[in-house]
Coordinates of C-alpha atoms and ligand atoms in Angstrom, one line a residue:
X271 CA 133.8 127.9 139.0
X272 CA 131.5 128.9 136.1
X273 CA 133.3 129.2 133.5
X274 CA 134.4 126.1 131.4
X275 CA 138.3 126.0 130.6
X276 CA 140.3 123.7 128.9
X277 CA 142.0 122.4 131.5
X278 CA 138.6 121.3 132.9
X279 CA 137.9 119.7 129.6
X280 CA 141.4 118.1 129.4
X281 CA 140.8 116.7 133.0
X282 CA 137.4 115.4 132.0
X283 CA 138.4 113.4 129.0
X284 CA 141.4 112.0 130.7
X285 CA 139.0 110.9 133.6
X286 CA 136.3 109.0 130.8
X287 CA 139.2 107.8 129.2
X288 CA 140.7 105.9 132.3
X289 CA 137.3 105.0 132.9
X290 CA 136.4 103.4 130.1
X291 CA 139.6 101.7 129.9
X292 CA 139.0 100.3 133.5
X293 CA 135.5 99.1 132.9
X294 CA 136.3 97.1 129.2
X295 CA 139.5 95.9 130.3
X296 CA 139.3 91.8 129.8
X297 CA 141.9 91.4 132.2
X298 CA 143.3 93.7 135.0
X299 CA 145.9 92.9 137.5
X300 CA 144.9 91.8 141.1
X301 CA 146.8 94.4 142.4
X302 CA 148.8 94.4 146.1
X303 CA 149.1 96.6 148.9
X304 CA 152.6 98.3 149.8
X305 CA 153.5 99.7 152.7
X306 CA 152.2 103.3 153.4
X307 CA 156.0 104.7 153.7
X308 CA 156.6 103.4 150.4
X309 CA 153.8 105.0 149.0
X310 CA 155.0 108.1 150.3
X311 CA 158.3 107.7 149.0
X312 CA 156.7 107.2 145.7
X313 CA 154.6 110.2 145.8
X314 CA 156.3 112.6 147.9
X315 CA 153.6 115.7 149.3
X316 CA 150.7 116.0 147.4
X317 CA 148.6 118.2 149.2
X318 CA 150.1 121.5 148.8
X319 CA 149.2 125.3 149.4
X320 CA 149.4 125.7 146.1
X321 CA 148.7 121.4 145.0
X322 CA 150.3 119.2 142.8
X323 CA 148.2 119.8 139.2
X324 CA 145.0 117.3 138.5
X325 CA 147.4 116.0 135.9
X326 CA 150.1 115.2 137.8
X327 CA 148.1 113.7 140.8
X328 CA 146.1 111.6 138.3
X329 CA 149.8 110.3 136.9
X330 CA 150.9 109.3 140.4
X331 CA 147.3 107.7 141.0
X332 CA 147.5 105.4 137.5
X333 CA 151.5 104.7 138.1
X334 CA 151.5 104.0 142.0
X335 CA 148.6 104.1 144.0
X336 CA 145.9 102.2 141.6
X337 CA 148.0 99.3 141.4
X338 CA 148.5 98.5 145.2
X339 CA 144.1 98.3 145.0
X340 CA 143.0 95.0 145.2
X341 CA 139.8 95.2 142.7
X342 CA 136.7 93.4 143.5
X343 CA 135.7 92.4 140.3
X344 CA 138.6 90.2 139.3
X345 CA 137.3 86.7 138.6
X346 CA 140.0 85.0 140.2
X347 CA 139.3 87.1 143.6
X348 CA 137.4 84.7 145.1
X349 CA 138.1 85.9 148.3
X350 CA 135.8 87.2 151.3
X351 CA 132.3 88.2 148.9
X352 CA 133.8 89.8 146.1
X353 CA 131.9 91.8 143.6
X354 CA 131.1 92.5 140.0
X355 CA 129.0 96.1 139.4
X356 CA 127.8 96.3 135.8
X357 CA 129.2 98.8 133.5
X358 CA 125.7 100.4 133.5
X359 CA 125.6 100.8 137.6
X360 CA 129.4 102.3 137.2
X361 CA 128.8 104.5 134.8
X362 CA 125.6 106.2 136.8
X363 CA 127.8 106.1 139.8
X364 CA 129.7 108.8 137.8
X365 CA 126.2 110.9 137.1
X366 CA 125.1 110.2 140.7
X367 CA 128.7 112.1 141.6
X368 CA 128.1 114.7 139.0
X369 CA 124.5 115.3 140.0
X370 CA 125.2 116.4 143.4
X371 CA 122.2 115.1 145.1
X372 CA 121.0 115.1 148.5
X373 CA 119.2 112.1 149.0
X374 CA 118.0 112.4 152.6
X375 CA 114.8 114.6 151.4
X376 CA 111.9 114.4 148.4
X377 CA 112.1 118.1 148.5
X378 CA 115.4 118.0 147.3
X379 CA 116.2 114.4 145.8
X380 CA 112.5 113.5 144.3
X381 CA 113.9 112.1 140.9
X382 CA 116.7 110.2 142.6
X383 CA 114.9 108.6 145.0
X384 CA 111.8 107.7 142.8
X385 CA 114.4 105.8 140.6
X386 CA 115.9 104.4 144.0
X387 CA 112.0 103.3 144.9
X388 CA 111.4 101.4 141.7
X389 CA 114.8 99.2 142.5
X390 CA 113.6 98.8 146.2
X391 CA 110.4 97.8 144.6
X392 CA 111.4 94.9 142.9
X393 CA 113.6 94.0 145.4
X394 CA 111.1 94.2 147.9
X395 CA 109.2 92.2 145.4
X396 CA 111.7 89.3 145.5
X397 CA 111.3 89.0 149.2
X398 CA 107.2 88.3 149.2
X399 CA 107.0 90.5 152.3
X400 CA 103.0 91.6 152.5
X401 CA 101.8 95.3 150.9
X402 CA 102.9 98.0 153.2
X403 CA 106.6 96.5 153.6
X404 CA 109.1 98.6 151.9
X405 CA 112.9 99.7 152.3
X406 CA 115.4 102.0 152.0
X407 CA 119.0 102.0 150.7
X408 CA 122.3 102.3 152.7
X409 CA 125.9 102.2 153.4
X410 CA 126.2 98.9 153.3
X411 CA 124.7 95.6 155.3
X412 CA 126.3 97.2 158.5
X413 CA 124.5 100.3 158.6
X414 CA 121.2 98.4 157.5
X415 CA 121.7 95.9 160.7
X416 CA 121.9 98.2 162.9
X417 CA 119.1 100.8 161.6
X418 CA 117.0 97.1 161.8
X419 CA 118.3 96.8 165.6
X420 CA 117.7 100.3 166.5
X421 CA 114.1 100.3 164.8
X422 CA 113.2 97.0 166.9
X423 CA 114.4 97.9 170.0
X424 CA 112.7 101.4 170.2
X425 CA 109.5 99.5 169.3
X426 CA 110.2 97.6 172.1
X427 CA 110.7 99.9 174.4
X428 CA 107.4 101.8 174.0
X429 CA 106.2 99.0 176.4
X430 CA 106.8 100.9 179.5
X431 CA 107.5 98.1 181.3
X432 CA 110.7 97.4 179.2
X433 CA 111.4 101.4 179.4
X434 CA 115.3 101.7 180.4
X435 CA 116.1 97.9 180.4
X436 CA 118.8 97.2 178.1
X437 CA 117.7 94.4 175.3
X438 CA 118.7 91.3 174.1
X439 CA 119.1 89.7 171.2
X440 CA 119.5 86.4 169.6
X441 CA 121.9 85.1 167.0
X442 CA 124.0 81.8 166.0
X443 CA 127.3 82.2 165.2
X444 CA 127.3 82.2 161.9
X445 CA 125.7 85.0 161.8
X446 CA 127.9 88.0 160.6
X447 CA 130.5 89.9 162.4
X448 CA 128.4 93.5 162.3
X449 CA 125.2 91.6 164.1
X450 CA 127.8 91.4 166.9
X451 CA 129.4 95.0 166.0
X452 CA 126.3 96.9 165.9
X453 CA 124.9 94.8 169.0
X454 CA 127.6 96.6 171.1
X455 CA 126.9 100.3 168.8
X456 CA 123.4 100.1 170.2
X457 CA 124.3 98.6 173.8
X458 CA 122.0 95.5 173.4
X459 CA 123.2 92.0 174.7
X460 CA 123.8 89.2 172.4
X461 CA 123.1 85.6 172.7
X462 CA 124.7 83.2 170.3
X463 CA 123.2 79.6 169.2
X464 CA 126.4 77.4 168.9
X465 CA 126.1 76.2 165.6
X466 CA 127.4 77.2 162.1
X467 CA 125.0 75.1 160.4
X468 CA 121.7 76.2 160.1
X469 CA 119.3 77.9 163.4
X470 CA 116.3 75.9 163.3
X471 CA 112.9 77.3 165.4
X472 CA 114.0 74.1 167.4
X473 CA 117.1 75.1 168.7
X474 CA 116.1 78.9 169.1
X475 CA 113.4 77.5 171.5
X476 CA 116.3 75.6 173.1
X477 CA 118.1 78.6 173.8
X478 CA 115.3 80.8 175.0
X479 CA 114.5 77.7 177.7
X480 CA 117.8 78.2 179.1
X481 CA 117.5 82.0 180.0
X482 CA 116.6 83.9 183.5
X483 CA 113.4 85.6 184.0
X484 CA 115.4 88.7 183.4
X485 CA 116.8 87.9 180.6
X486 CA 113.4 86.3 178.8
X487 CA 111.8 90.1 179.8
X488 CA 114.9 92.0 177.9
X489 CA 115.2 89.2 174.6
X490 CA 113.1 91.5 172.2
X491 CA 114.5 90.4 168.5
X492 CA 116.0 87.5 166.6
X493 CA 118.5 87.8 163.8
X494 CA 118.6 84.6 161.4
X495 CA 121.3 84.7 158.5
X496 CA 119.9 84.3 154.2
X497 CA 123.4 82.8 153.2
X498 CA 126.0 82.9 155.9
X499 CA 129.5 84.9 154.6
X500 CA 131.2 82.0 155.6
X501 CA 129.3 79.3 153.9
X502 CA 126.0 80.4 152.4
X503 CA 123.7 78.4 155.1
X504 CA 120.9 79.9 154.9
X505 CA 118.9 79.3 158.3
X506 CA 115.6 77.7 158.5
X507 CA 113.5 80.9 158.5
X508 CA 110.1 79.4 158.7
X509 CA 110.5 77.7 161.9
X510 CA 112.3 80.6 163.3
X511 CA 109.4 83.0 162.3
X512 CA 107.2 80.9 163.8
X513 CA 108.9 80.3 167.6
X514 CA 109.1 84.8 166.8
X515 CA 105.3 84.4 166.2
X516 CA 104.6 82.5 168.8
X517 CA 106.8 84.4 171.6
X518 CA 106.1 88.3 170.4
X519 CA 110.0 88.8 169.1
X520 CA 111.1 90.7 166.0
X521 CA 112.2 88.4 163.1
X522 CA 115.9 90.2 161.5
X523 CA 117.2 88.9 158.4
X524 CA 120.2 89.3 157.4
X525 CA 120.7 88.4 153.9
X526 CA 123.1 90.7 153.0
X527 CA 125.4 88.2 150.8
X528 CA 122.4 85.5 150.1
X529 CA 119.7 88.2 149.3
X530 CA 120.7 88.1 145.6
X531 CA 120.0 84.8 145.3
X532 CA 116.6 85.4 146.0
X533 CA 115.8 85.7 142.1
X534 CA 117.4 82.5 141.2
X535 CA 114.6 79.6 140.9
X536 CA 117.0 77.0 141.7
X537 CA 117.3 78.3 145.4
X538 CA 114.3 80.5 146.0
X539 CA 112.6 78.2 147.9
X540 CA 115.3 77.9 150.2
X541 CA 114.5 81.4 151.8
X542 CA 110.7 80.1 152.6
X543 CA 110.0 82.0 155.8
X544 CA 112.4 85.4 154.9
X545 CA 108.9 86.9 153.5
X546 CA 107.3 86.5 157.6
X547 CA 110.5 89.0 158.8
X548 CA 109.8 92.2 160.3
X549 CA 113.1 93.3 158.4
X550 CA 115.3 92.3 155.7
X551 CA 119.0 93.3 155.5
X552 CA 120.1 92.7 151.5
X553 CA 123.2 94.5 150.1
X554 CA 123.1 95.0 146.3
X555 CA 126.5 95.6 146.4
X556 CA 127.6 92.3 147.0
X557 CA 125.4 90.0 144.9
X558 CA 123.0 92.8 142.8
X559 CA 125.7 93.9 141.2
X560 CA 125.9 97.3 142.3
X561 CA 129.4 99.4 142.4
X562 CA 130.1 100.5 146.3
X563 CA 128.5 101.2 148.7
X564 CA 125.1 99.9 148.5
X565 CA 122.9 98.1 150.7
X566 CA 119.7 97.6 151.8
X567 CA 117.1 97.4 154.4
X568 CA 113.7 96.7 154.8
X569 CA 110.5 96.4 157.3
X570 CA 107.3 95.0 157.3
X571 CA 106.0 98.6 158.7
X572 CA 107.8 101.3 157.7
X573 CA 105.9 103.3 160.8
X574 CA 108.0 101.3 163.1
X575 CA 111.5 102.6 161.4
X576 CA 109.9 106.2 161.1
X577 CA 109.3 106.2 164.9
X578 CA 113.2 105.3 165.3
X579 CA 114.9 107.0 163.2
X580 CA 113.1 110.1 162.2
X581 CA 115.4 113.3 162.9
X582 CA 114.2 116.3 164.5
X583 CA 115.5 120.1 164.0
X584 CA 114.3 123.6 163.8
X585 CA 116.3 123.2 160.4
X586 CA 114.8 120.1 159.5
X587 CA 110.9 121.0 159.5
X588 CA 110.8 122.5 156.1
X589 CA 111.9 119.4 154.5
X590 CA 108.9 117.5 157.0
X591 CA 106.6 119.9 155.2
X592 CA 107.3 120.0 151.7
X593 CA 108.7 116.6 151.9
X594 CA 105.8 115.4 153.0
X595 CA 104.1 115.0 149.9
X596 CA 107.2 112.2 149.0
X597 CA 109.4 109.6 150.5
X598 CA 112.2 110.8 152.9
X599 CA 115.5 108.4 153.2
X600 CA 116.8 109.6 155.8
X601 CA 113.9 108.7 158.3
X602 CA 114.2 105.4 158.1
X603 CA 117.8 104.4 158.9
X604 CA 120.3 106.3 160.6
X605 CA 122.3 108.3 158.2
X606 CA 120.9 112.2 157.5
X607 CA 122.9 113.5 154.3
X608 CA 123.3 110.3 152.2
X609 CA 124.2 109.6 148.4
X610 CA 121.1 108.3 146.2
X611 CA 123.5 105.0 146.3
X612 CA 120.2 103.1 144.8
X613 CA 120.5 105.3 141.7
X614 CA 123.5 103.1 139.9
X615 CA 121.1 99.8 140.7
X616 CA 118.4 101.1 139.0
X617 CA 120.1 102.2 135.7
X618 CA 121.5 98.9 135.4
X619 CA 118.4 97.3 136.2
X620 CA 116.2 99.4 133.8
X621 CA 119.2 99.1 131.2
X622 CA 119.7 95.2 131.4
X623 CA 116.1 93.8 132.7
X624 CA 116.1 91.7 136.1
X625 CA 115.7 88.9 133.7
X626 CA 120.0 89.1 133.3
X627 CA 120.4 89.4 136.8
X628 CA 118.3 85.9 137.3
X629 CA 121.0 84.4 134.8
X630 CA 123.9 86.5 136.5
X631 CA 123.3 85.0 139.9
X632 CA 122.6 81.9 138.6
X633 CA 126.0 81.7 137.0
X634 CA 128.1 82.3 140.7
X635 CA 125.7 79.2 142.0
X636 CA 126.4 77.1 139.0
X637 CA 130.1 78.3 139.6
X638 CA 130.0 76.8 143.1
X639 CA 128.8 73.4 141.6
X640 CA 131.5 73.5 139.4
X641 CA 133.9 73.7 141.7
X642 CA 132.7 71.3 144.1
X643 CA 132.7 68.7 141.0
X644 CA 136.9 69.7 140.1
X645 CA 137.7 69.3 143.6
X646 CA 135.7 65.7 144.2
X647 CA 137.5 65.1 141.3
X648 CA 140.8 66.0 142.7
X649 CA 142.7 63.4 144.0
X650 CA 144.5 65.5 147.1
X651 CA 141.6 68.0 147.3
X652 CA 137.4 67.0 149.7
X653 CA 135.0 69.3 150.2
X654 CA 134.6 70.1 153.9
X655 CA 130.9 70.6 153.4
X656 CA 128.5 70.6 149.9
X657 CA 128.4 74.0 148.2
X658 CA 126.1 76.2 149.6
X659 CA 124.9 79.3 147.4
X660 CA 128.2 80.8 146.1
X661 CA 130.1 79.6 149.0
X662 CA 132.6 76.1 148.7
X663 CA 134.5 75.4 152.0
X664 CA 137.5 72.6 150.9
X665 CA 140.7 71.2 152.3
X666 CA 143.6 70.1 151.1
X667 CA 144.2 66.9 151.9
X668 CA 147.7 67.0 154.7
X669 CA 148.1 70.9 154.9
X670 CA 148.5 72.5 158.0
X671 CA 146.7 76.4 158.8
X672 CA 149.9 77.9 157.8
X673 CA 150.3 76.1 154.5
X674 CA 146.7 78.1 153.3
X675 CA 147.9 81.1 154.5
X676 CA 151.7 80.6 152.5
X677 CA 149.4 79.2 149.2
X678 CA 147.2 82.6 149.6
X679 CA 150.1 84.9 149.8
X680 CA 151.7 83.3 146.8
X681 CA 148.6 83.4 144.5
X682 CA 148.2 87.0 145.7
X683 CA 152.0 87.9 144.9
X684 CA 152.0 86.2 142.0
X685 CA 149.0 88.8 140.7
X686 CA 147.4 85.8 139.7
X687 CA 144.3 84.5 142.5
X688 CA 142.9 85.9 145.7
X689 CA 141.3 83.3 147.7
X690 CA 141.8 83.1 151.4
X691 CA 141.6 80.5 154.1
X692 CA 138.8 80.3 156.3
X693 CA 137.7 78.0 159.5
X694 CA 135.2 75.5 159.6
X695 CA 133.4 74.9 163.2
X696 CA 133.4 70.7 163.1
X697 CA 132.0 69.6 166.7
X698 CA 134.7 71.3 169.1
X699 CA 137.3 72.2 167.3
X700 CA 137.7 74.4 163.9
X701 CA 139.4 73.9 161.1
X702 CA 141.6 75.5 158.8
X703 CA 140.1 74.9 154.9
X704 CA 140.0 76.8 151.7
X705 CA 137.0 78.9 150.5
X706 CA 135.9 80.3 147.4
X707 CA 132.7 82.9 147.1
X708 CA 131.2 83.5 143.5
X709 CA 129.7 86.4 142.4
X710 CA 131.5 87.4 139.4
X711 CA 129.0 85.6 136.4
X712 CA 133.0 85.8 134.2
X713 CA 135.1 83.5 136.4
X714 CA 135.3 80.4 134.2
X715 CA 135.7 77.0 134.9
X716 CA 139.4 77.2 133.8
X717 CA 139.9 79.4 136.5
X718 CA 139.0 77.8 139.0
X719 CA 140.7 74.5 137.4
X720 CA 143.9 77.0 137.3
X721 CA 143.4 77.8 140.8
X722 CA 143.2 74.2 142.2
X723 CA 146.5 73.3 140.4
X724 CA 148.3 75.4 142.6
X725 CA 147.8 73.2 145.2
X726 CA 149.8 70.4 144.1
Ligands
PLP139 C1 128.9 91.5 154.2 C2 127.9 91.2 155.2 C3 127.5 92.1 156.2 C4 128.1 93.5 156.3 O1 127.8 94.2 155.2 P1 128.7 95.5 154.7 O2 128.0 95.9 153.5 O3 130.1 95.0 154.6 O4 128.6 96.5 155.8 C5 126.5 91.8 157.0 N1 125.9 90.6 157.0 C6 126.3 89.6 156.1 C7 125.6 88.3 156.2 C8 127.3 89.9 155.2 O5 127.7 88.9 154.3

């Protein structure tokens, strides 16, 4: 393994060389998925006894299997919350690989993780939450919800009284499909406010009136949503924070979508409140820019995660000891072995300045008031509701569900545009509308004005 031979180097240059093509390309395909028995067909066996050859498995991943990837970073995928990772966060994505770090222990990750510290930093920074709050980086805003669930249900329980009840929690339903996920992960019941727009501290209180003594002694956490995923609301934290003030209940955040926007001035102030939360959920992979996976979580007292999630083992204890005298990852959320995901964020971040990343969010918001201008403008085309963050939720005048679905499809075939349908809750009923999520700071206005015209 040792010894450096040429195919090595031959497989190493060919790597960097697709790599730097991908990364400066202006314009990539979309890409779209084929069936797996095609791929097959296509590619025949590839893992052998005796395997294919690096070369000839990197030919049938550049000629085949690339090309049915639908990349993130298109800026006409509009679709779900796409992404855009800097060139810098890519490219130490590649030395995170090479470096083969374990980033559960200081002992054994200390200059990883101090570069992942100084991106938590600031992005604890952008949340205002008091000294002692801090965070740690994980698989994505999933794994961060339910470390945040786990951590403020154990705290609960230390109350013996609550010892062996199972929790509640409540929600609205906008909030996002992993609150519910994890919810069920961590065997906790879940209570949803009926309302897509945003939870106020008004209609929380509501909610709590109308519960059983039982179920008032089990409700031990609230989760409000920075920036919905389906329409950016971003609830009203400060009156939620202060009915969780006033009635002993953890405050959850999840921001993972909105959180980037937190260093944009034109929309900080709508996240007054987030910095009262006993834990923040932000994912730099969707709106920080960071290549995947990356996200995020963080606690007012880090004590309280410790006490969750810290792993025991006769294994274990000489990482407690040594790696005692630095930061541990792994005891505050619930993976062990982990990747130094932060890593990539903070290369970019130290390369480009946070400064950039104040006008590269600002872009996708300025992109959502663009759109929302072209399609007031559009004779056959009304917003269902104002642009919120990134998010723009529009109809087209007369179509039916399945004429989105037939328009999306095409678009996609076509290589040309991902953007998908989404519903709408409107009183009662829901409905069927377009939606487009900005986070890519190179969409143009031309493509979006391309994109509308192909709903004539
Ligand atoms: C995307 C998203 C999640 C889930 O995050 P993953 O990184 O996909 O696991 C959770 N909450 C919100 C609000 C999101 O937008």
């Amino acid at each position: 393994m040792h010894h450096i031979d040429i195919d090595l180097i031959e497989m190493t240059l060919d790597v960097m060389k697709y790599v730097i093509g991908r990364v400066s390309a202006t314009e990539h395909q979309i890409g779209k998925p084929r069936k797996s028995e095609d791929l097959k067909a296509l590619v025949g066996d590839t893992v052998t006894p005796k395997g294919v050859g690096g070369e000839y498995a990197f030919n049938l991943w550049k000629e085949h299997l690339a090309k049915t990837n639908v990349p993130v970073d298109h800026p006409r995928n509009l679709a779900f919350v796409p992404a855009s990772p800097t060139k810098a966060a890519i490219m130490f994505d590649l030395i995170t690989s090479a470096s083969s770090i374990h980033g559960a222990y200081w002992m054994e990750g200390a200059g990883g993780i101090f570069c992942e510290n100084e991106a938590m930093s600031w992005i604890v920074s952008l949340t205002g939450m008091p000294e002692g709050a801090f965070g740690v980086f994980t698989s994505g805003g999933t794994a961060a919800n339910l470390s945040a669930i786990v951590t403020a249900r154990e705290h609960w329980r230390e109350n013996a009284e609550f010892k062996g009840e199972k929790g509640l929690i409540i929600t609205s339903i906008g909030a996002h499909s992993s609150i519910k996920a994890m919810a069920k992960v961590a065997d906790v019941d879940i209570i949803l406010v009926d309302s897509e727009e945003h939870l106020t501290g008004a209609m929380l209180e509501e909610t709590i009136a109308t519960l059983t003594e039982h179920q008032r002694k089990c409700l031990f956490a609230v989760v409000a949503t920075g920036g919905t995923t389906n329409a950016g609301i971003i609830d009203d934290l400060s009156s939620v924070a202060d009915v969780c003030e006033a009635q002993n209940l953890w405050f959850h955040i999840d921001a993972a979508y909105g959180g980037g926007a937190l260093v944009a001035d034109s929309v900080r102030h709508l996240f007054k409140g987030i910095e009262r939360a006993d834990s923040i959920t932000i994912d730099p992979h969707k709106w920080m820019f960071s290549p995947y996976d990356c996200g995020a979580v963080l606690y007012r007292d880090m004590e309280l995660a410790k006490n969750a999630h810290s792993q025991q083992g006769s294994y274990l204890e000489i990482f407690k000891d040594e790696g005692a005298h630095g930061f541990n990852p792994t005891d505050y959320q619930i993976q062990l072995t982990r990747r130094v995901r932060g890593l990539p964020l903070w290369f970019s971040l130290a390369t480009h300045g946070t400064d950039r990343y104040k006008e590269a969010v600002e872009r996708g918001l300025e992109l959502a008031q663009i759109a929302g201008r072209l399609i007031e403008a559009h004779p056959k085309l009304e917003l269902v509701r104002e642009p919120s963050l990134s998010c723009v939720l529009y109809r087209r005048i007369g179509w039916e569900p399945e004429d989105y679905t037939h328009w999306t499809y095409e678009n996609h075939k076509k290589g040309f545009a991902l953007v998908t349908p989404t519903k709408w809750k409107n009183g009662d009923t829901f409905e069927t509308c377009s939606r487009f999520c900005f986070i890519n700071p190179d969409t143009t206005e031309r493509d979006i004005e391309m994109i509308l015209e192909t709903m004539e």
